[in-house]
Coordinates of C-alpha atoms in Angstrom, one line a residue:
X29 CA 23.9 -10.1 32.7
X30 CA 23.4 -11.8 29.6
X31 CA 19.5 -12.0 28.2
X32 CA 18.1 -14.8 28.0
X33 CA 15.8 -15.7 25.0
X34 CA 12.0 -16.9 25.7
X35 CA 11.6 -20.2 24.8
X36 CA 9.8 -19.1 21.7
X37 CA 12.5 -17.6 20.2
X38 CA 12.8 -17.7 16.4
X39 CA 16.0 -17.9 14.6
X40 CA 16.6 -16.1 11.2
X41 CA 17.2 -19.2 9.0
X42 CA 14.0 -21.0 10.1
X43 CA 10.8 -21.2 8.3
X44 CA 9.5 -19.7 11.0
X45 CA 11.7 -16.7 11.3
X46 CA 11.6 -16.2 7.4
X47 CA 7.9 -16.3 8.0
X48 CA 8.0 -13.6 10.9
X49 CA 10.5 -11.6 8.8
X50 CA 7.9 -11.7 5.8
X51 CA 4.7 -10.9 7.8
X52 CA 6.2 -7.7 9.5
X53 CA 8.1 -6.8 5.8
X54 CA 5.1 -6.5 3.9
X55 CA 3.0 -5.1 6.7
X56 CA 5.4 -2.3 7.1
X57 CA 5.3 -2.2 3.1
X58 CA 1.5 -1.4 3.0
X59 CA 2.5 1.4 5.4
X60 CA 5.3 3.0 3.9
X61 CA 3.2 2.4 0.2
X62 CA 0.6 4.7 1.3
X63 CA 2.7 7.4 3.3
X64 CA 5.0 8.1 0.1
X65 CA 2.5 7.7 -3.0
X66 CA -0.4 9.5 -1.1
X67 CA 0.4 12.9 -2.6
X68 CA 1.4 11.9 -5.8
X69 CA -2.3 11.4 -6.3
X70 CA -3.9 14.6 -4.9
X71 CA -4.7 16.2 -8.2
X72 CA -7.0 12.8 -9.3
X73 CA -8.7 13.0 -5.6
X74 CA -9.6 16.6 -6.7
X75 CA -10.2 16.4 -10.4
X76 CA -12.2 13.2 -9.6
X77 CA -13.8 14.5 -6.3
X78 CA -14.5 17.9 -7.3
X79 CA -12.0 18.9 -4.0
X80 CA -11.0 21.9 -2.6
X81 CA -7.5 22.7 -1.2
X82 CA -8.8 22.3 2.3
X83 CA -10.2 18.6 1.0
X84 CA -6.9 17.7 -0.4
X85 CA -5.7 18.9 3.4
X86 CA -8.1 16.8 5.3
X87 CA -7.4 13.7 2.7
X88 CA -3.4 13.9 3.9
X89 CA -4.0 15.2 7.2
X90 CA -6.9 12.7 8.8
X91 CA -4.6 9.8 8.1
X92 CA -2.0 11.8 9.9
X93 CA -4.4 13.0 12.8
X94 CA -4.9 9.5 13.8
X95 CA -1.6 8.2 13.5
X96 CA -0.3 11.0 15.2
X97 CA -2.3 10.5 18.3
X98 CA -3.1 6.9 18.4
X99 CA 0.4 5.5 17.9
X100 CA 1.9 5.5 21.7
X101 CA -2.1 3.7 22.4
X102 CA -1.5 0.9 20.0
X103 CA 1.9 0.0 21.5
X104 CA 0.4 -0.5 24.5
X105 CA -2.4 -2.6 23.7
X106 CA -0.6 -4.8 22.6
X107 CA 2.0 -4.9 25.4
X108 CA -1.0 -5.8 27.1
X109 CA -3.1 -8.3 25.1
X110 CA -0.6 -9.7 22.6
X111 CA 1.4 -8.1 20.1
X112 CA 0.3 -10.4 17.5
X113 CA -3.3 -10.0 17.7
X114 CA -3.1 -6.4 17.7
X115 CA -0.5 -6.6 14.8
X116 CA -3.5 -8.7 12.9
X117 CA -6.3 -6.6 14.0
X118 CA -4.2 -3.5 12.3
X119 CA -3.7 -5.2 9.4
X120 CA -7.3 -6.2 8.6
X121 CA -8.4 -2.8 9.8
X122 CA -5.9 -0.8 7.4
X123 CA -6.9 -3.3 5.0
X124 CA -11.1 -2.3 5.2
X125 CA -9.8 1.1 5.3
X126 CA -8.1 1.3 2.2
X127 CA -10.9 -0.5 0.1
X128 CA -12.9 2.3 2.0
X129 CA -10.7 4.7 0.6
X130 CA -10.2 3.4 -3.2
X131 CA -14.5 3.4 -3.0
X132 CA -14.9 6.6 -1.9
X133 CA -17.3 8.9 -4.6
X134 CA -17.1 12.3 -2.6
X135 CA -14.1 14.0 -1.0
X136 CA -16.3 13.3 2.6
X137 CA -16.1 9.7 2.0
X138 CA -12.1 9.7 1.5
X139 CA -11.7 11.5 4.4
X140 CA -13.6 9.8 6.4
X141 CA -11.9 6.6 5.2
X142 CA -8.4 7.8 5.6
X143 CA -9.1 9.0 9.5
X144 CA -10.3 5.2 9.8
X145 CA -7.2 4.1 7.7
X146 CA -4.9 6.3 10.4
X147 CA -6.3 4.6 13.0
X148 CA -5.4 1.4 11.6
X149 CA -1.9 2.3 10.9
X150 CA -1.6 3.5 14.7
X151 CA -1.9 -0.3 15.7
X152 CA -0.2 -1.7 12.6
X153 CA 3.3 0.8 13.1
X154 CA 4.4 0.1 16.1
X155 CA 3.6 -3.8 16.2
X156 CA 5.4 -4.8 13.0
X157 CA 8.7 -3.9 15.0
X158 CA 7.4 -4.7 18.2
X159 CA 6.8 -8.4 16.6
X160 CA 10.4 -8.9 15.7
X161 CA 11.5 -7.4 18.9
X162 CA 9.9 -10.0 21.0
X163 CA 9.9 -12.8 19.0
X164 CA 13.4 -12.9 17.9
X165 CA 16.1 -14.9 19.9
X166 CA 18.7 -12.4 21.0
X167 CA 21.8 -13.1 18.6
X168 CA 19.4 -13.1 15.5
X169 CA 17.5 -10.2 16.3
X170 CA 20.0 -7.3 15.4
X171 CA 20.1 -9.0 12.1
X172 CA 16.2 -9.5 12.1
X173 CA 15.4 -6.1 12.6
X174 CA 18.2 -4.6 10.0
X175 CA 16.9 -6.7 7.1
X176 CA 13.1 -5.6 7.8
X177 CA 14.7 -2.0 7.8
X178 CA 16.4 -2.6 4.4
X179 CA 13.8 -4.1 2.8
X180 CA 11.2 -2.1 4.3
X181 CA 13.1 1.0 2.9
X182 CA 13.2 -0.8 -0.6
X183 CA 9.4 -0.6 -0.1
X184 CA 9.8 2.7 0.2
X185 CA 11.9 3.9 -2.7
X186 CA 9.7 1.3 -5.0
X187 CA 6.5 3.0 -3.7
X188 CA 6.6 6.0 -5.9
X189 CA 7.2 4.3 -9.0
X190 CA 4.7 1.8 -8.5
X191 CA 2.5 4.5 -7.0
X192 CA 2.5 6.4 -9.8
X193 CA 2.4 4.0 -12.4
X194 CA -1.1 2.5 -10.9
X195 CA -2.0 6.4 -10.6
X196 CA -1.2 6.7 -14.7
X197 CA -2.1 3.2 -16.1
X198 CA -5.4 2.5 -14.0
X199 CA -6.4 4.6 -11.4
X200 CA -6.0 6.5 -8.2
X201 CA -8.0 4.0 -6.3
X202 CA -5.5 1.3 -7.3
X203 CA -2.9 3.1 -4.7
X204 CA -5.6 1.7 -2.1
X205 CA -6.7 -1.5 -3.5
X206 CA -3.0 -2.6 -3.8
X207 CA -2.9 -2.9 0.2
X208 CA -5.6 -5.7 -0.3
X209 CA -3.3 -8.7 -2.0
X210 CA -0.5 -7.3 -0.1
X211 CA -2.5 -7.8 3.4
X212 CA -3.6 -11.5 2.3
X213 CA 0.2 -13.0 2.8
X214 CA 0.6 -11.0 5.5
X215 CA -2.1 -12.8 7.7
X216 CA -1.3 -16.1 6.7
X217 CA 2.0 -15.6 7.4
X218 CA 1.3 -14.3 10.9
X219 CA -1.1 -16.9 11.5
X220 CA 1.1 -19.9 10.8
X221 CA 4.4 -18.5 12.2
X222 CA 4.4 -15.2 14.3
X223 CA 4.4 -16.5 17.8
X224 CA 2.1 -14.7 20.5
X225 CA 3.9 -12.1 23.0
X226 CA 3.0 -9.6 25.5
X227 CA 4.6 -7.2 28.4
X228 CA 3.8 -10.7 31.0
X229 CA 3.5 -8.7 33.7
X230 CA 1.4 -6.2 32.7
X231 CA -0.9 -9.0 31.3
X232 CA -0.6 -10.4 34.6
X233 CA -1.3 -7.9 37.2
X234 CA -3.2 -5.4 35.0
X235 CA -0.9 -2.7 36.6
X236 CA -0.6 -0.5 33.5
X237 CA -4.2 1.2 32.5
X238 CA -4.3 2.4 29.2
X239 CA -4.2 6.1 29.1
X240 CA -7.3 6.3 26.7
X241 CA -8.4 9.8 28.1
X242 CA -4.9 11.6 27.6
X243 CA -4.9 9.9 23.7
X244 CA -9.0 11.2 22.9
X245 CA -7.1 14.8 24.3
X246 CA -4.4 14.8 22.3
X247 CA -6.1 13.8 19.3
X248 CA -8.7 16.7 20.1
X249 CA -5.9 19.6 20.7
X250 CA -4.4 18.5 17.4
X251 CA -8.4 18.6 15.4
X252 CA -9.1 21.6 16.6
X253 CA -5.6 23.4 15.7
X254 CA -5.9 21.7 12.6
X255 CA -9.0 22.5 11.9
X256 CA -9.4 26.5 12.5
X257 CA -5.9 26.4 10.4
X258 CA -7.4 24.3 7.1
X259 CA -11.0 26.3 7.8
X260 CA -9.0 29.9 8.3
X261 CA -9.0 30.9 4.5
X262 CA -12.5 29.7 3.9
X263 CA -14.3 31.4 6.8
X264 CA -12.0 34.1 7.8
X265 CA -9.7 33.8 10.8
X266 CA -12.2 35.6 13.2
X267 CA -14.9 33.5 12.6
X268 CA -16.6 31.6 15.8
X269 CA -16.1 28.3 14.4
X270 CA -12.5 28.8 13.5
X271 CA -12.2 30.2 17.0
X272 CA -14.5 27.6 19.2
X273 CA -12.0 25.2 17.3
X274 CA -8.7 27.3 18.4
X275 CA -9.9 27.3 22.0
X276 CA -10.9 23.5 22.0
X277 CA -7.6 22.6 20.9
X278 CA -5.9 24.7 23.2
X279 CA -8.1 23.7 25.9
X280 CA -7.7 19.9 25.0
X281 CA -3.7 20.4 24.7
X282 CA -4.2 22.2 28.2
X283 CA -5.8 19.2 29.7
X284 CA -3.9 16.8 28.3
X285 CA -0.7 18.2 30.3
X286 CA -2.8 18.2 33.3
X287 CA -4.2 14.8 32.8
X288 CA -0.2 13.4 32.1
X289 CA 1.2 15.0 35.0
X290 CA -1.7 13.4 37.2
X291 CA -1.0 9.9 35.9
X292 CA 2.3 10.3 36.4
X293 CA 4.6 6.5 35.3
X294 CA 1.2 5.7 34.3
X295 CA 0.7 8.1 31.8
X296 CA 0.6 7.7 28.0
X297 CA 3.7 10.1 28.1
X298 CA 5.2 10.0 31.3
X299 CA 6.5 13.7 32.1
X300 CA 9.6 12.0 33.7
X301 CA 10.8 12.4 30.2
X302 CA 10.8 15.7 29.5
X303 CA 13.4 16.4 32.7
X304 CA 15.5 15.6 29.9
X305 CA 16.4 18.5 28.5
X306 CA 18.2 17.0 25.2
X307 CA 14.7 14.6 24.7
X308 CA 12.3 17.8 24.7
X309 CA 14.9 19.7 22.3
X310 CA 14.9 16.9 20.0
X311 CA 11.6 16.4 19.9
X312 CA 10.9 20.1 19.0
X313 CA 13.7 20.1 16.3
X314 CA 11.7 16.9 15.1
X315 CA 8.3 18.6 14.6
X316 CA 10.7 21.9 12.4
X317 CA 12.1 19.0 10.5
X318 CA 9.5 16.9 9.6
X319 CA 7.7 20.2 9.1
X320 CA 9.4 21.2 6.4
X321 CA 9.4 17.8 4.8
X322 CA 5.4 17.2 5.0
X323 CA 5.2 20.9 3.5
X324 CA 7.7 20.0 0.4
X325 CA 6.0 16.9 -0.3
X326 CA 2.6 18.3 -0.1
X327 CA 2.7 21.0 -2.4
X328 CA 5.7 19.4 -4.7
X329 CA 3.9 16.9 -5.9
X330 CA 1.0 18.7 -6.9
X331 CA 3.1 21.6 -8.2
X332 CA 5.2 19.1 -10.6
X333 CA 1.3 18.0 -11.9
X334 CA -0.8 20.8 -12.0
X335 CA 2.3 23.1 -13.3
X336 CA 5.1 21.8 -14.5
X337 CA 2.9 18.8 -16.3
X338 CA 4.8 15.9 -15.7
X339 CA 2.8 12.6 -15.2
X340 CA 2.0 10.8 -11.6
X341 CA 4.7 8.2 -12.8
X342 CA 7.0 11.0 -13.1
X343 CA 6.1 12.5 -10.0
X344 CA 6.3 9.7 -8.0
X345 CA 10.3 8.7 -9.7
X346 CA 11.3 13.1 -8.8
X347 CA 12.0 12.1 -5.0
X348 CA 13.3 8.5 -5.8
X349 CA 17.1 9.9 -4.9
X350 CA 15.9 11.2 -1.9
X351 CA 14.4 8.0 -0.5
X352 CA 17.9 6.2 -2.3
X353 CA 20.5 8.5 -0.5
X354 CA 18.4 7.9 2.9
X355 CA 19.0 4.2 2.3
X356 CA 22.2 4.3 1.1
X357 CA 23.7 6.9 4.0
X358 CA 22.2 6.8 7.0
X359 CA 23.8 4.1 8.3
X360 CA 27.1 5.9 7.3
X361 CA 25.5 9.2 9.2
X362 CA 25.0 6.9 12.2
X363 CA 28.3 6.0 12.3
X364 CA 29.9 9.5 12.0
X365 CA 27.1 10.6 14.7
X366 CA 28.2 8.0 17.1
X367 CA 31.8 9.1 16.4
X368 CA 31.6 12.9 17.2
X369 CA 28.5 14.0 18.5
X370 CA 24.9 14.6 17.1
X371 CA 25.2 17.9 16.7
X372 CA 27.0 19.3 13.9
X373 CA 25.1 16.5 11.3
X374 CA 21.7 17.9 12.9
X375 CA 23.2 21.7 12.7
X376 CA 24.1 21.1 9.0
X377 CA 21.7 18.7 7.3
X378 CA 19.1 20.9 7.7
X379 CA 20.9 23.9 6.2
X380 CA 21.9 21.5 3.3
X381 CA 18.5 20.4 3.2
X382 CA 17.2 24.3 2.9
X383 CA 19.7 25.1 0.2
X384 CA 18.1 22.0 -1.7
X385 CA 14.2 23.7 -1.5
X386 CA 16.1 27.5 -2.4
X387 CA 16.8 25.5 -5.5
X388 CA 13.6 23.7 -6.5
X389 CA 11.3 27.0 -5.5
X390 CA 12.8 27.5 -8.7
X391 CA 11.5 25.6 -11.0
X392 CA 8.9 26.7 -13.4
X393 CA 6.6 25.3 -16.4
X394 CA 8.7 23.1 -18.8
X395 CA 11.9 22.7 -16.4
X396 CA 14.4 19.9 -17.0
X397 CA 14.1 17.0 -14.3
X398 CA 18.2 17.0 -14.6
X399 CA 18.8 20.1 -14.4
X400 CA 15.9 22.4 -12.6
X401 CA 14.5 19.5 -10.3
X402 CA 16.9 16.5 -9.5
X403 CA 19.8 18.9 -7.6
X404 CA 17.2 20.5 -5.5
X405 CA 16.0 17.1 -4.4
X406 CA 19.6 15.7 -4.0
X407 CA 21.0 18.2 -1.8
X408 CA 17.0 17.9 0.3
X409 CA 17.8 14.3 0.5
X410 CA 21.5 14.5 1.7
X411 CA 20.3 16.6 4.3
X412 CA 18.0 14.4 5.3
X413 CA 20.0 11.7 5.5
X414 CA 22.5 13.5 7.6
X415 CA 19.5 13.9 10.5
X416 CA 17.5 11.3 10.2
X417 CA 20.2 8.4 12.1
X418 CA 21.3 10.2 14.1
X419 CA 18.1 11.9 15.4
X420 CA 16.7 8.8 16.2
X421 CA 19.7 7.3 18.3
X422 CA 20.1 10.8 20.0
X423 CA 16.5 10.3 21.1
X424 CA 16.7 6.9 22.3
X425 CA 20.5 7.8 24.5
X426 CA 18.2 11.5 25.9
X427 CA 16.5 8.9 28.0
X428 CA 17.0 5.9 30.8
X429 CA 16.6 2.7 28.7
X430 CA 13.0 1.5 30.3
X431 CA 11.8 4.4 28.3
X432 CA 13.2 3.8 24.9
X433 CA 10.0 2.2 23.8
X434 CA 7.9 5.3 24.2
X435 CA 10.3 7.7 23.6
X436 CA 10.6 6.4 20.3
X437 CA 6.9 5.9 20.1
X438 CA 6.6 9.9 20.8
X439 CA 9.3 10.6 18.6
X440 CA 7.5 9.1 15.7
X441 CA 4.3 11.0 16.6
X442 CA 6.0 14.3 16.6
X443 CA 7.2 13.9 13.7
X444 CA 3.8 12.7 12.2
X445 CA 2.4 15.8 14.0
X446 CA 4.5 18.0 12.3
X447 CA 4.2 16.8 9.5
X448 CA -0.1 17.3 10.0
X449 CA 0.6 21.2 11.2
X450 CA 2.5 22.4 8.1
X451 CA -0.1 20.4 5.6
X452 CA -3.0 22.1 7.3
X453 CA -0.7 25.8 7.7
X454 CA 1.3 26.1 4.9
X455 CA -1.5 27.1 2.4
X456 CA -3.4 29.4 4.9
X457 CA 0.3 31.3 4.8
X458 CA 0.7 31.1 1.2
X459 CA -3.0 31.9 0.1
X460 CA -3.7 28.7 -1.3
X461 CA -7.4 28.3 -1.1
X462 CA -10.5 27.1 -2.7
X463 CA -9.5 25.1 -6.0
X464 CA -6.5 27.6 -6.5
X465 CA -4.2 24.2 -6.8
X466 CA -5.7 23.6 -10.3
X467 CA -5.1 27.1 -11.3
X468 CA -1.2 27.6 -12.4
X469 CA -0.5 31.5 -11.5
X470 CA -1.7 30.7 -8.1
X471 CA 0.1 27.7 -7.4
X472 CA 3.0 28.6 -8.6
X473 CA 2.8 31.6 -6.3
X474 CA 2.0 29.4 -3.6
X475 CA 4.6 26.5 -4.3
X476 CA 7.4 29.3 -4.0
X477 CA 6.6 30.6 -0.5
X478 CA 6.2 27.5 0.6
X479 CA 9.4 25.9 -0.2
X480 CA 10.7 29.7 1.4
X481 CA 8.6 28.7 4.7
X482 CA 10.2 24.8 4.5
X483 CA 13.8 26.2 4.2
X484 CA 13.1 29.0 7.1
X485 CA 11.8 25.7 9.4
X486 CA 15.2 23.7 8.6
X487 CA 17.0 26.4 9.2
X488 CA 15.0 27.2 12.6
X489 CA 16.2 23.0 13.2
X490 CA 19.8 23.9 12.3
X491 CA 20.0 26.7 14.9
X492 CA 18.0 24.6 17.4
X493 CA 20.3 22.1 17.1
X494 CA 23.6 23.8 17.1
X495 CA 23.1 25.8 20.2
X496 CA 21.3 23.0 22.4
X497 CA 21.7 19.5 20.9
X498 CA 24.9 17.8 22.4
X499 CA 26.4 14.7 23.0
X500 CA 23.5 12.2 25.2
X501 CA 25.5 11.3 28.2
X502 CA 27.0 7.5 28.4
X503 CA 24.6 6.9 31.7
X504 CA 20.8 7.5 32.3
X505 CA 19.4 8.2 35.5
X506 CA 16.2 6.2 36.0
X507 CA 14.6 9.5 37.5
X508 CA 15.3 13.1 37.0
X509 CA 16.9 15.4 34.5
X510 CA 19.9 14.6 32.2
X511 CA 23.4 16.1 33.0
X512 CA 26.0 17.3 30.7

């Protein structure tokens, strides 16, 4: 049966459409801005904020905590009570966050800034999609949603170089301050032309409660984890806060199962979705992935600084091919996905991907960006771009269709959590600790076992992938496992 459009819906070529188009653009820009120029600045939080390596974890990983466990909560709220308004309410609260963050004058205040920034992002993520999604008529909204995806990822690759330029030419705080201007277009434009949608009959008949308890316990399992791994080096791994925190996490990650299974359709994460067997191996090849990839970019970027001595502008322009190659191919891996099967690009990108950090581990004081540092990031972002496309389709076929929503929604926080758990492990394993990252013998023993660790993770994903990842099937049952 054909779908037939809401009355509301916008067309591409209206002013309304190009308004909707702009609103969720830029949104998604302020985003992407702060995820990929973040860790260029890490050496000026610490020079400025007299931080430790444990500070510069907390800066990255509160932003990540929040987003991690908020995300699937902000999706639903505004199923519930409007996408738009929850779409504006993100925006202005990422934008008070970020002033919050370029103010900060101690290492407490930015972190406590960026866990309120996180929790912005977890309503302002999901909605700038969820926006075009539901306020698109149907034969524009393919088109709708690939131009926000192209010029979102423009955002993206432009967000190092401008990044790093404000880093060099003004300040770090700048990388904050910028999501002001950005933000004021961005609520005009949704206030003259986004039109107002919800989940009706949810809105209706109240019949979906928001799983509030099961998000407050995921986001404690992931603290505490996180914290007895960033506290570890600093108070020794048998000390009883490290440990209170290891059992309140596990206890937390405990109950959260308990509290899931309970709720069952109802549930933030339904457990109907892990009877998919494909879904729950995707998901953990996801966290190895994007593992690896929060590791490199964590300790790369202050590496090339604190090191190798190139500039934050510089910095920010070493990863530009990756984030250009992602652009560029993964349509084209889509494609070759959707022709034979998910898993031999998820079997070999990573191993591509792993040769690429073999080669960057490296490079030492005074290297060549050509020679020493642009092939290592080449063959990391080929890699990359072989997974990332098809990963995400792979995820959304694992499941029956009523659950794409959150099982993207979930796929995006494991990734994000992943992401969190190397940042705060990686220098307990390496021996990173104190203000070691401004001293170069120790970094530069550091930055080599991690890239070592990264590459074991991808290849961990690689043989994950080939011996379990296969083709989803055509069909979804609406209940119960997936068969081959």
């Amino acid at each position: 049966m054909a779908e037939s459009p809401p009355p509301s819906a916008l067309r591409i070529g209206t002013a309304a459409g190009r308004g909707t188009l702009l609103a969720a653009i830029l949104a998604s820009g302020m985003v992407f801005l702060d995820s990929t120029v973040v860790n260029v600045a890490l050496p000026h939080f610490g020079a400025e904020l007299d931080a430790t390596v444990a500070g510069l974890q907390w800066t990255v990983n509160g932003y990540l905590l929040m987003l991690a466990a908020f995300v699937l909560l902000g999706g639903a709220l505004g199923d519930r009570f409007g996408r738009r308004r929850i779409f504006l309410i993100g925006v202005v609260w990422f934008s008070v966050a970020s002033m919050l963050c370029g103010l900060a004058q101690s290492v407490e205040w930015l972190i406590a800034a960026r866990f309120l920034q996180g929790a912005g992002g977890a309503l302002l993520t999901p909605g700038s999609l969820a926006v075009l999604q539901a306020s698109f008529h149907p034969d524009d909204r393919g088109r709708a949603i690939g131009t926000w995806s192209g010029l979102s990822g423009v955002s993206t690759a432009l967000g190092p170089f401008l990044g790093g330029w404000l880093i060099d030419v003004l300040s770090w705080r700048w990388i904050f301050f910028i999501n002001l201007p950005l933000a004021v277009p961005v609520l005009l434009a949704a206030l003259r032309w986004v039109p107002e949608s919800r989940d009706e009959d949810v809105a209706r008949t109240g019949r979906r409660r928001f799983d509030i308890v099961g998000a407050l316990l995921g986001a404690l399992g992931l603290a505490g984890v996180t914290y007895a791994l960033i506290d570890a080096p600093q108070r020794g791994a048998g000390s009883p806060v490290v440990l209170t925190a290891v059992l309140v996490g596990l206890v937390a990650a405990v109950f959260f199962v308990l509290v899931e299974r309970r709720r069952g359709t109802g549930a933030m994460l339904p457990p109907v979705l892990f009877r998919s067997r494909l879904f729950s191996v995707l998901n953990v090849f996801t966290v190895l992935v994007y593992a690896a990839l929060g590791g490199f970019s964590f300790f790369l970027a202050v590496y090339l600084q604190n090191v190798v001595g190139y500039s934050a502008l510089l910095t920010g322009l070493a990863t530009v091919p990756m984030t250009v190659l992602l652009l560029v191919g993964s349509p084209r891996a889509g494609a070759l996905s959707a022709r034979i099967g998910p898993r031999l690009p998820l079997t070999v990108g990573p191993v591509v991907a792993a040769i690429g950090l073999v080669l960057l581990h490296r490079v030492s004081p005074g290297a060549s960006y050509w020679l020493d540092v642009l092939p290592g990031v080449t063959l990391f972002g080929i890699g990359l771009t072989l997974v990332v496309a098809p990963l995400t389709a792979s995820v959304l076929a694992a499941v029956a269709d009523r659950f794409a929503g959150v099982a993207s929604g979930f796929n995006n926080a494991a990734s994000r959590a992943g992401s969190l758990l190397a940042v705060a492990a990686l220098p307990l394993l390496v021996g990173l600790t104190g203000e070691g990252y401004a001293q170069p013998e120790a970094l530069t023993a550091a930055y080599r076992g991690a890239m070592y660790w990264c590459a074991g993770l991808l290849l961990a994903g690689a043989l994950l992938a080939g011996l379990l990842i296969h083709r989803p099937p055509r069909g979804h049952p609406e209940e119960g496992p997936q068969r081959r």
